[in-house]
Coordinates of C-alpha atoms and ligand atoms in Angstrom, one line a residue:
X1 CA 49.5 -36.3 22.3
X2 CA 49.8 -34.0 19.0
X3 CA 47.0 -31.8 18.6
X4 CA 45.7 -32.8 14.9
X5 CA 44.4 -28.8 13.3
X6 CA 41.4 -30.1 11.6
X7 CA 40.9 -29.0 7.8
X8 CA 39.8 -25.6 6.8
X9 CA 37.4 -25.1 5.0
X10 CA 37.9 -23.9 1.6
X11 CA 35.9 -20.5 0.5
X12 CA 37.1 -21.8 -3.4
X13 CA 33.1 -22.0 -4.2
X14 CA 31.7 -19.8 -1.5
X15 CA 30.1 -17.4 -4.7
X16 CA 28.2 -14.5 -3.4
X17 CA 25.1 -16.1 -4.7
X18 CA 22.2 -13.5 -6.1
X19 CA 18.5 -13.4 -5.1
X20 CA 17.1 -15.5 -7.3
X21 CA 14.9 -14.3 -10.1
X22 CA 13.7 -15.6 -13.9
X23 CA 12.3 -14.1 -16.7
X24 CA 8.8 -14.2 -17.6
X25 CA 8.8 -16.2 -20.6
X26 CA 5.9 -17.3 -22.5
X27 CA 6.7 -21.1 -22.9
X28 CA 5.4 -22.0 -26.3
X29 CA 8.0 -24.2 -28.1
X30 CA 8.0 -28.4 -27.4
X31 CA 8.0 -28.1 -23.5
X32 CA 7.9 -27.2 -20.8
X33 CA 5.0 -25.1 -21.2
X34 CA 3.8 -22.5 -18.4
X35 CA 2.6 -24.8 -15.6
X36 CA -0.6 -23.4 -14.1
X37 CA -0.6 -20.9 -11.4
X38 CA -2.9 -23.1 -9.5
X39 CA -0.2 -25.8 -9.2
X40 CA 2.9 -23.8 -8.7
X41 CA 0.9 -22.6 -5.7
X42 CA 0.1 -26.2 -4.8
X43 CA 4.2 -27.0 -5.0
X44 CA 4.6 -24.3 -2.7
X45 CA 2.4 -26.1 0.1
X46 CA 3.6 -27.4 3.7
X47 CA 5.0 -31.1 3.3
X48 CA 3.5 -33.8 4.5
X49 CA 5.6 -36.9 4.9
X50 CA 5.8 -39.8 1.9
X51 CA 4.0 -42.3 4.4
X52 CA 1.6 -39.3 6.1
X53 CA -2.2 -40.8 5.6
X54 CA -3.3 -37.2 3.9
X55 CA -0.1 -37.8 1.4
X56 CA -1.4 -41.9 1.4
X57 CA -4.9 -40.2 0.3
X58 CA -3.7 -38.0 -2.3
X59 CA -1.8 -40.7 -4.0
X60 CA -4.9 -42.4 -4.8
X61 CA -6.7 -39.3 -6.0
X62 CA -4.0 -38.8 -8.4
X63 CA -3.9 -42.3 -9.7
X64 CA -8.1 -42.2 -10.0
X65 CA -7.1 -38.8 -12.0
X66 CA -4.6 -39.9 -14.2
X67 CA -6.6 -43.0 -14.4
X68 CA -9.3 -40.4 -16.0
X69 CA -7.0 -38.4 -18.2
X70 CA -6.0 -41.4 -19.8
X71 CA -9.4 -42.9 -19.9
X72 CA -8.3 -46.5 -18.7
X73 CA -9.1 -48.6 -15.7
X74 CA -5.6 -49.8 -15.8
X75 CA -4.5 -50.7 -11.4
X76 CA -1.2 -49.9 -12.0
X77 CA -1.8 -46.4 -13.0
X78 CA 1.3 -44.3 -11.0
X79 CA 3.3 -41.3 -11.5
X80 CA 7.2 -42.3 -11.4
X81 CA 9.5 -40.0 -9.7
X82 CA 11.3 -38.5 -12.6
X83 CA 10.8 -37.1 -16.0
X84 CA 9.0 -38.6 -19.0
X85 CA 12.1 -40.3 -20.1
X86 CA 12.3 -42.3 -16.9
X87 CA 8.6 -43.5 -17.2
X88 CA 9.4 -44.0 -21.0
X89 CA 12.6 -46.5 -19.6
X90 CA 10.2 -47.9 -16.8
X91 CA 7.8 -49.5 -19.7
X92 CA 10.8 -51.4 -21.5
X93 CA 12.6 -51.6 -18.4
X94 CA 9.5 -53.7 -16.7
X95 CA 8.2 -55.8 -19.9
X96 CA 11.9 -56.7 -21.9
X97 CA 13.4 -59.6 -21.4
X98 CA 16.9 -60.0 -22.9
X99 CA 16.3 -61.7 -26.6
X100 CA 12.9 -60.0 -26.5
X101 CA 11.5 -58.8 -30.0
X102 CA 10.8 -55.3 -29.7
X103 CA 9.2 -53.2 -33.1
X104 CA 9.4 -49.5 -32.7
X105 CA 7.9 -47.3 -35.2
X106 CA 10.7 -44.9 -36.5
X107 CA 9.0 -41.1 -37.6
X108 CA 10.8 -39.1 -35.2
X109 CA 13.4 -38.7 -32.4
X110 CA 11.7 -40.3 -30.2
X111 CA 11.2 -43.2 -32.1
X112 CA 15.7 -43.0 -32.0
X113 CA 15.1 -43.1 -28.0
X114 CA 12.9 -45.9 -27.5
X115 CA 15.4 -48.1 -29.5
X116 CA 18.3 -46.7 -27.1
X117 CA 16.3 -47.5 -24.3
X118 CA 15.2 -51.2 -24.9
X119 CA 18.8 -51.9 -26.6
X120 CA 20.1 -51.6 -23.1
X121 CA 17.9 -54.1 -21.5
X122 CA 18.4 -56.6 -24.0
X123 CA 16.0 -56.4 -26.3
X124 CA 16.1 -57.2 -30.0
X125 CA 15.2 -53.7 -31.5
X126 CA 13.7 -53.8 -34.9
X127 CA 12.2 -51.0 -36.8
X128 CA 9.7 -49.8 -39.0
X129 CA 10.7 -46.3 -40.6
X130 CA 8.3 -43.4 -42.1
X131 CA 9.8 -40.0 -42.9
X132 CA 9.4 -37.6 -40.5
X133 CA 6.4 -35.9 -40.3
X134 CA 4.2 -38.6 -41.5
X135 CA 2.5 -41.2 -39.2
X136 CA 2.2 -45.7 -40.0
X137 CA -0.8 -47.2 -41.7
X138 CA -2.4 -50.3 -40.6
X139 CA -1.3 -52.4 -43.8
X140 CA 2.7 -51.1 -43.0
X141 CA 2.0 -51.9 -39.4
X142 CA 1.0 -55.1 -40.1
X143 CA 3.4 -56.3 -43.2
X144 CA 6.3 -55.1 -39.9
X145 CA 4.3 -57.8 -37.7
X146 CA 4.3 -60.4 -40.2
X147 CA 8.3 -60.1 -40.7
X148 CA 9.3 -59.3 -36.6
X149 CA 6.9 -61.2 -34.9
X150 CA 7.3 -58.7 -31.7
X151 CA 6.7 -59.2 -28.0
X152 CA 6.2 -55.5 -28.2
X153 CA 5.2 -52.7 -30.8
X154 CA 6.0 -49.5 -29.5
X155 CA 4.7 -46.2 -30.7
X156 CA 4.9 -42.6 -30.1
X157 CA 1.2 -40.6 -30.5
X158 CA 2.1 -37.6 -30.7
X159 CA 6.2 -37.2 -32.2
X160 CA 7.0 -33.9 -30.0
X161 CA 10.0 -33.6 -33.0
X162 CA 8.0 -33.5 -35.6
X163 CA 4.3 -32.5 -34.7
X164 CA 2.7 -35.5 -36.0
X165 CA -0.2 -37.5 -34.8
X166 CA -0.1 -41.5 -35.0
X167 CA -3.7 -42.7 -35.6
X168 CA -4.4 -45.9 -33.2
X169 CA -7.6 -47.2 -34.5
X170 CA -6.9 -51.4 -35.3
X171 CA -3.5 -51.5 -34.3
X172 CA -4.5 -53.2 -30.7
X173 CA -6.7 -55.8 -32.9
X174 CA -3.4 -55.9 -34.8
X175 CA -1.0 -56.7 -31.9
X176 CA -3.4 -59.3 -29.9
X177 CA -3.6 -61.1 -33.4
X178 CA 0.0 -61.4 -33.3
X179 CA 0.0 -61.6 -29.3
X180 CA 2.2 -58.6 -28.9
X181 CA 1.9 -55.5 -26.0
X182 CA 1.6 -52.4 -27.5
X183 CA 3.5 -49.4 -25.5
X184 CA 2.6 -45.5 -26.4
X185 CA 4.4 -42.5 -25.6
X186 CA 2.0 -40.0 -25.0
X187 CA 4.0 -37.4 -24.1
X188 CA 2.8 -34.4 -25.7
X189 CA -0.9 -36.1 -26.3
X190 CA -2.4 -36.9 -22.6
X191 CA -4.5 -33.7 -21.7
X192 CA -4.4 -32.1 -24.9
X193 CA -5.1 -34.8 -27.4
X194 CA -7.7 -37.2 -27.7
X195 CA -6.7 -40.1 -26.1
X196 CA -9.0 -43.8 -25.1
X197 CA -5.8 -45.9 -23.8
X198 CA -8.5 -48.8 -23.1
X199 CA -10.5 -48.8 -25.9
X200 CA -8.0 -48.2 -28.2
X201 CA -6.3 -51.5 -26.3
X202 CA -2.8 -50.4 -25.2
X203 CA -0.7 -52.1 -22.7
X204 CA 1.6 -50.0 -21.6
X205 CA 1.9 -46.1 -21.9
X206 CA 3.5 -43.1 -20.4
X207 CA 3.7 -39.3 -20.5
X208 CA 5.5 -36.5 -18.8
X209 CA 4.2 -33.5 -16.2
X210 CA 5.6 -30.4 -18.0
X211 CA 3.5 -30.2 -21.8
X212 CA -0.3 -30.5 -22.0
X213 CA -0.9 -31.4 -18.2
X214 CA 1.0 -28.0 -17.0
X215 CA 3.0 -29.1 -14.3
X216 CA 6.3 -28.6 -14.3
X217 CA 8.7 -31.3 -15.2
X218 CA 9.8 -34.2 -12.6
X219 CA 6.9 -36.6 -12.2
X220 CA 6.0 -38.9 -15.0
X221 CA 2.7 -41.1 -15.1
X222 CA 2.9 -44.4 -15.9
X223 CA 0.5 -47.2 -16.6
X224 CA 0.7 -50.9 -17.8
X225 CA -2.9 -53.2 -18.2
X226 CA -2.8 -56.2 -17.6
X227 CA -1.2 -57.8 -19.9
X228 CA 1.9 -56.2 -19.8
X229 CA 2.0 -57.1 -15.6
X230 CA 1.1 -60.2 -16.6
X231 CA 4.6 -59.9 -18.6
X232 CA 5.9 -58.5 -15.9
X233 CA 5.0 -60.8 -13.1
X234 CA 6.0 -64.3 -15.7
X235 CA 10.1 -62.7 -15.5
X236 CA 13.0 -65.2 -15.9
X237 CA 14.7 -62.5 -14.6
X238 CA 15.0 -59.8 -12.1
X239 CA 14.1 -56.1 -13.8
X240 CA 17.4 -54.8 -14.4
X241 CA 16.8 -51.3 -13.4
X242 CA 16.0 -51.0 -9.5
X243 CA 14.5 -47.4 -8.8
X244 CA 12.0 -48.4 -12.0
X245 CA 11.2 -51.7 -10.6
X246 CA 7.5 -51.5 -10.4
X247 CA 7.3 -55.3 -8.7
X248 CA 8.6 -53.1 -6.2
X249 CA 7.3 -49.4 -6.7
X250 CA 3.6 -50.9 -6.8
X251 CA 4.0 -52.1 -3.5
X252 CA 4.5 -48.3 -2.4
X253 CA 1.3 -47.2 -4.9
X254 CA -0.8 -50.2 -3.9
X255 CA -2.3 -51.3 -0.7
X256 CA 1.0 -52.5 1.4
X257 CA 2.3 -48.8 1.2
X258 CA 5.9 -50.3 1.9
X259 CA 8.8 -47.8 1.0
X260 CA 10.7 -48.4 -1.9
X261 CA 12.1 -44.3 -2.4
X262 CA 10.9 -41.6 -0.9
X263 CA 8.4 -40.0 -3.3
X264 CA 8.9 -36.2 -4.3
X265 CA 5.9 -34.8 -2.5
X266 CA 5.1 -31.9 -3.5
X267 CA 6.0 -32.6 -7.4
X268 CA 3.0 -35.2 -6.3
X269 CA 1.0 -31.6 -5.0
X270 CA 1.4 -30.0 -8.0
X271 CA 0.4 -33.0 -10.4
X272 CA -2.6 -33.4 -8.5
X273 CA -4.1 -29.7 -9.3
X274 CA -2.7 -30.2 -12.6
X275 CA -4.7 -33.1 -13.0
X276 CA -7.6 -32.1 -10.5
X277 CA -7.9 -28.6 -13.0
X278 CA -8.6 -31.2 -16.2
X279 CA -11.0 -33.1 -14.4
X280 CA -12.8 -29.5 -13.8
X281 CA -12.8 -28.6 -17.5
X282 CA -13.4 -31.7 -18.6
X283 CA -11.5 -34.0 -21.2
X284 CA -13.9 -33.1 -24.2
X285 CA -13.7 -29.4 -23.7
X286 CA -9.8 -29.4 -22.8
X287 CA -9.3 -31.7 -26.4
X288 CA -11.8 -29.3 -27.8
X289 CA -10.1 -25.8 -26.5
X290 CA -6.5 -27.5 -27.7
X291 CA -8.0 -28.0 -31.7
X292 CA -9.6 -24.7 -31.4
X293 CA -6.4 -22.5 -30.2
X294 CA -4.1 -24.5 -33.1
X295 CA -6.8 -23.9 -35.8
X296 CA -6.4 -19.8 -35.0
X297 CA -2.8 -20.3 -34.9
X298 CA -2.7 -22.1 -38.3
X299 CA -4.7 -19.8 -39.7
X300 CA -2.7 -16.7 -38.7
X301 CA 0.4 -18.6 -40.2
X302 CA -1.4 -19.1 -43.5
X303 CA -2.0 -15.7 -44.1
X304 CA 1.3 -15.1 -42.7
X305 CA 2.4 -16.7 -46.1
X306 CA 4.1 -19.5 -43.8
X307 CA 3.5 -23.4 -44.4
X308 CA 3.1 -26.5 -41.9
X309 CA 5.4 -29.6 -41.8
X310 CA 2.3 -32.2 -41.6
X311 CA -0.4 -32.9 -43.5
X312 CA -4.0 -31.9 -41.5
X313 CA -5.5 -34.6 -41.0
X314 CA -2.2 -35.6 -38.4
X315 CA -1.5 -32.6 -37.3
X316 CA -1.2 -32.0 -33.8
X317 CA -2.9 -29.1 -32.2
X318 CA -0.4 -29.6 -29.3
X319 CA 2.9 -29.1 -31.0
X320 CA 3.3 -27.3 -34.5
X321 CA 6.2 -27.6 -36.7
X322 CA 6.5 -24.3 -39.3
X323 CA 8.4 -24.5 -41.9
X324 CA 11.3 -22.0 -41.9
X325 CA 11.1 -19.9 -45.4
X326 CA 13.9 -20.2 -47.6
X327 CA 17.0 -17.4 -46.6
X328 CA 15.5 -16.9 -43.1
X329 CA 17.8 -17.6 -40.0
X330 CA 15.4 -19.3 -38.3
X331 CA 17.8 -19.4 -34.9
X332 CA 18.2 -15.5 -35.2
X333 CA 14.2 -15.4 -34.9
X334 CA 13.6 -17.7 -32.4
X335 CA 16.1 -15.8 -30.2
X336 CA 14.5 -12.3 -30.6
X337 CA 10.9 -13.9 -30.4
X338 CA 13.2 -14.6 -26.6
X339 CA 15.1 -11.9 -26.3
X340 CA 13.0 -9.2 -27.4
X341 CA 9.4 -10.6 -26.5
X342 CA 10.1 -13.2 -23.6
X343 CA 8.7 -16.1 -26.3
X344 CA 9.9 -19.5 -26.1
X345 CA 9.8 -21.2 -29.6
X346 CA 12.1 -23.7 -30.6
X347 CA 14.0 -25.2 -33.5
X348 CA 13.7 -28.2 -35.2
X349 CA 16.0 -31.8 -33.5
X350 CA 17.4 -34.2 -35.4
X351 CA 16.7 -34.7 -39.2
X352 CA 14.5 -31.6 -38.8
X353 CA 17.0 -29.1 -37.7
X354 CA 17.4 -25.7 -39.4
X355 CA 14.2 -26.7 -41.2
X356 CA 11.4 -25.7 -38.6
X357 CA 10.1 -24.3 -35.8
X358 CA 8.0 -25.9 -33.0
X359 CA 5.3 -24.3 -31.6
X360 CA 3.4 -25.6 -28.3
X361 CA 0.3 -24.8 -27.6
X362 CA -0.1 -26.9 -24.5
X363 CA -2.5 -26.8 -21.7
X364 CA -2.8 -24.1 -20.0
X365 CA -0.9 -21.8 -22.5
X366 CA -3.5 -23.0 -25.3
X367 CA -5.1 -19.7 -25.0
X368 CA -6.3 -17.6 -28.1
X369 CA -4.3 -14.6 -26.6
X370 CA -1.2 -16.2 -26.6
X371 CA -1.6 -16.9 -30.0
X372 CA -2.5 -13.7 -30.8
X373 CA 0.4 -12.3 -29.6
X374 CA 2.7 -15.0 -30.7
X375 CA 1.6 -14.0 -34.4
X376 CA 2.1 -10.4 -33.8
X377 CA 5.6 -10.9 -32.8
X378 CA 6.8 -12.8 -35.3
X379 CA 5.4 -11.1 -37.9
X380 CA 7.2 -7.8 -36.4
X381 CA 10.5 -10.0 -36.2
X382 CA 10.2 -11.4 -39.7
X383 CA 9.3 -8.5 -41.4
X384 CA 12.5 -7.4 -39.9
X385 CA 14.7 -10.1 -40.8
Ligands
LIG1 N1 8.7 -38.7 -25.6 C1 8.3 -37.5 -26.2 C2 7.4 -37.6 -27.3 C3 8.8 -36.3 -25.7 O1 8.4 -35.2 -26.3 C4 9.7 -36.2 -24.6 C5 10.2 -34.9 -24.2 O2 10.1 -33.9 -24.8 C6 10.1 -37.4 -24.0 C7 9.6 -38.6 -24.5 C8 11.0 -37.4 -22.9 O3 10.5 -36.7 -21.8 P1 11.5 -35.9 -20.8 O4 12.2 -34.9 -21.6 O5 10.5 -35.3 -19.8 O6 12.4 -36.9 -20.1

């Protein structure tokens, strides 16, 4: 018999790897913010494994958690394994029926993405459109009803592209009138914004790890009321998107426990402190701290001589946009806020691009000294520029 040599084993990619190392940036542009030191040390616990009863028992204390964050008694209350844009796809992916009606208000990027997302499940996207930077009225919401005639009205709270708040009060009276769900991204709201999911009657919502909870990014929470199961559970057909299946993934959060993926445990660790360190502070105070730490950092940018994007009254204390004076670079500044004083800021996306900066102030980086030094460094770089 001839001896076969087996391959060799190429060195091609064998790189001499470094130590790894990161600078110590100060996260304050749309997100990710700083995640707590109090969860990066959770992350960094022994695993247990995805069926373990001590892993079985923290999954239920972050589901009571998120449960409180979002101030609903919702069941299917869950983190999804993945980013905010995966829990954002799990809403449309689990409710949208090809042929459904879906209204999404327009004011934003995000707006964009939610329209991508139930496009490619079937749905029949309309739109309502606002400029960006300024947030829907009841009377526009409901002249959009009157016309679409939605299964589903979605809206974004707080528009992380523009820094603008969407006021919620009527628009669940709004959408049972017409018998429609109503799904909210609350992205860059839940643990830095006020927030009632229940009494302000929505269906469906979902937010991310990495901005005003600060985790880092990779888990997403998810819930859907009643209603929207309901939807759910009356399917003609299957959900067209298996890993977001929650007919399936509930199975895993609720009592059966049966394995559907295994779930990344210790991004589950780290969004239980994150969520375990708001319940300690306390939803009023957190909201509270959040206004207070924008209110300093609008006031610094007044006397500054520099203007905001939105109007006060919808402004969000978690994510500012600053308006970029006439014959500055505002790229050139953000990079030697990075370069030169390890500060994240970012530009403006989309429509808004060139025109602003963002500034988060998110969870735990919603501190008066990092405003404080935030304001002192771009005042050294513009007066530079
Ligand atoms: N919705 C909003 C309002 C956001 O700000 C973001 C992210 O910035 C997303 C959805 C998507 O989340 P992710 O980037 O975590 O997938």
């Amino acid at each position: 018999m001839i001896a076969i040599a087996p391959p060799r084993v190429s060195d091609r990619h064998r790189i001499h790897a470094p130590d790894l190392d990161m600078p110590p940036r100060l996260l304050l542009g749309p997100g990710p913010s700083n995640a707590h030191p109090r969860v990066l040390q959770a992350m960094g616990l022994r695993q247990v494994g995805h069926l373990d009863p001590s892993f079985l028992e923290l999954m239920n204390q972050v589901q009571e958690l998120l449960r409180y964050v979002w101030q609903t008694e919702n069941q299917l209350t869950i983190p999804v394994s993945g980013t905010g844009s995966a829990a954002m796809e799990a809403t449309l992916a689990n409710t949208v029926e090809p042929g459904d009606v879906v209204l999404v208000g327009v004011n934003g990027y995000f707006g964009l993405r939610l329209i991508d997302m139930a496009k490619r499940y079937g749905a029949d996207t309309r739109s309502i459109q606002k400029p960006w930077g300024q947030a829907f009225d009841l009377s526009e919401l409901r002249t959009a009803m009157e016309e679409h005639r939605p299964a589903i009205l979605a809206l974004v709270h707080a528009e992380t592209s523009t820094g603008a708040r969407q006021p919620l009060e009527g628009v669940s009276e709004l959408c049972r009138e017409f018998d429609c769900l109503l799904l909210l991204d609350t992205v860059t709201s839940m643990g830095g914004v006020p927030l009632f999911l229940d009494e302000w009657g929505v269906d469906m919502a979902y937010s991310g790890s990495q901005k005003c909870l600060s985790c880092p990014p990779g888990i997403a929470p998810l819930t859907l009321g009643d209603r929207a199961v309901e939807k759910l559970l009356r399917r003609k057909t299957p959900v067209a998107n298996w890993y977001l299946d929650m007919s399936l993934v509930s199975q895993y959060w609720g009592g059966e426990r049966t394995y559907h993926h295994t779930a990344p445990i210790n991004m589950n660790y780290g969004l239980y402190m994150a969520l375990k360190l708001i319940a300690e502070e306390g939803l009023e105070a957190r909201w509270q701290r959040h206004q207070e730490t924008a209110d300093r950092l609008w006031s610094g940018l007044e006397e500054m001589g520099l203007s905001c994007y939105v109007d006060r009254d919808i402004r969000l204390p978690s994510l500012t946009t600053v308006c970029i004076p006439d014959g500055v670079d505002g790229k050139a500044i953000a990079r030697r806020l990075l370069t030169e004083y390890n500060i994240e800021v970012a530009g403006g996306l989309g429509e808004l691009g060139g025109k602003v900066w963002r500034i988060g102030l998110m969870g735990f980086n919603s501190r008066r000294e990092n405003v404080t030094l935030l304001l002192a460094a771009l005042r050294q770089v513009l007066s530079e520029a």
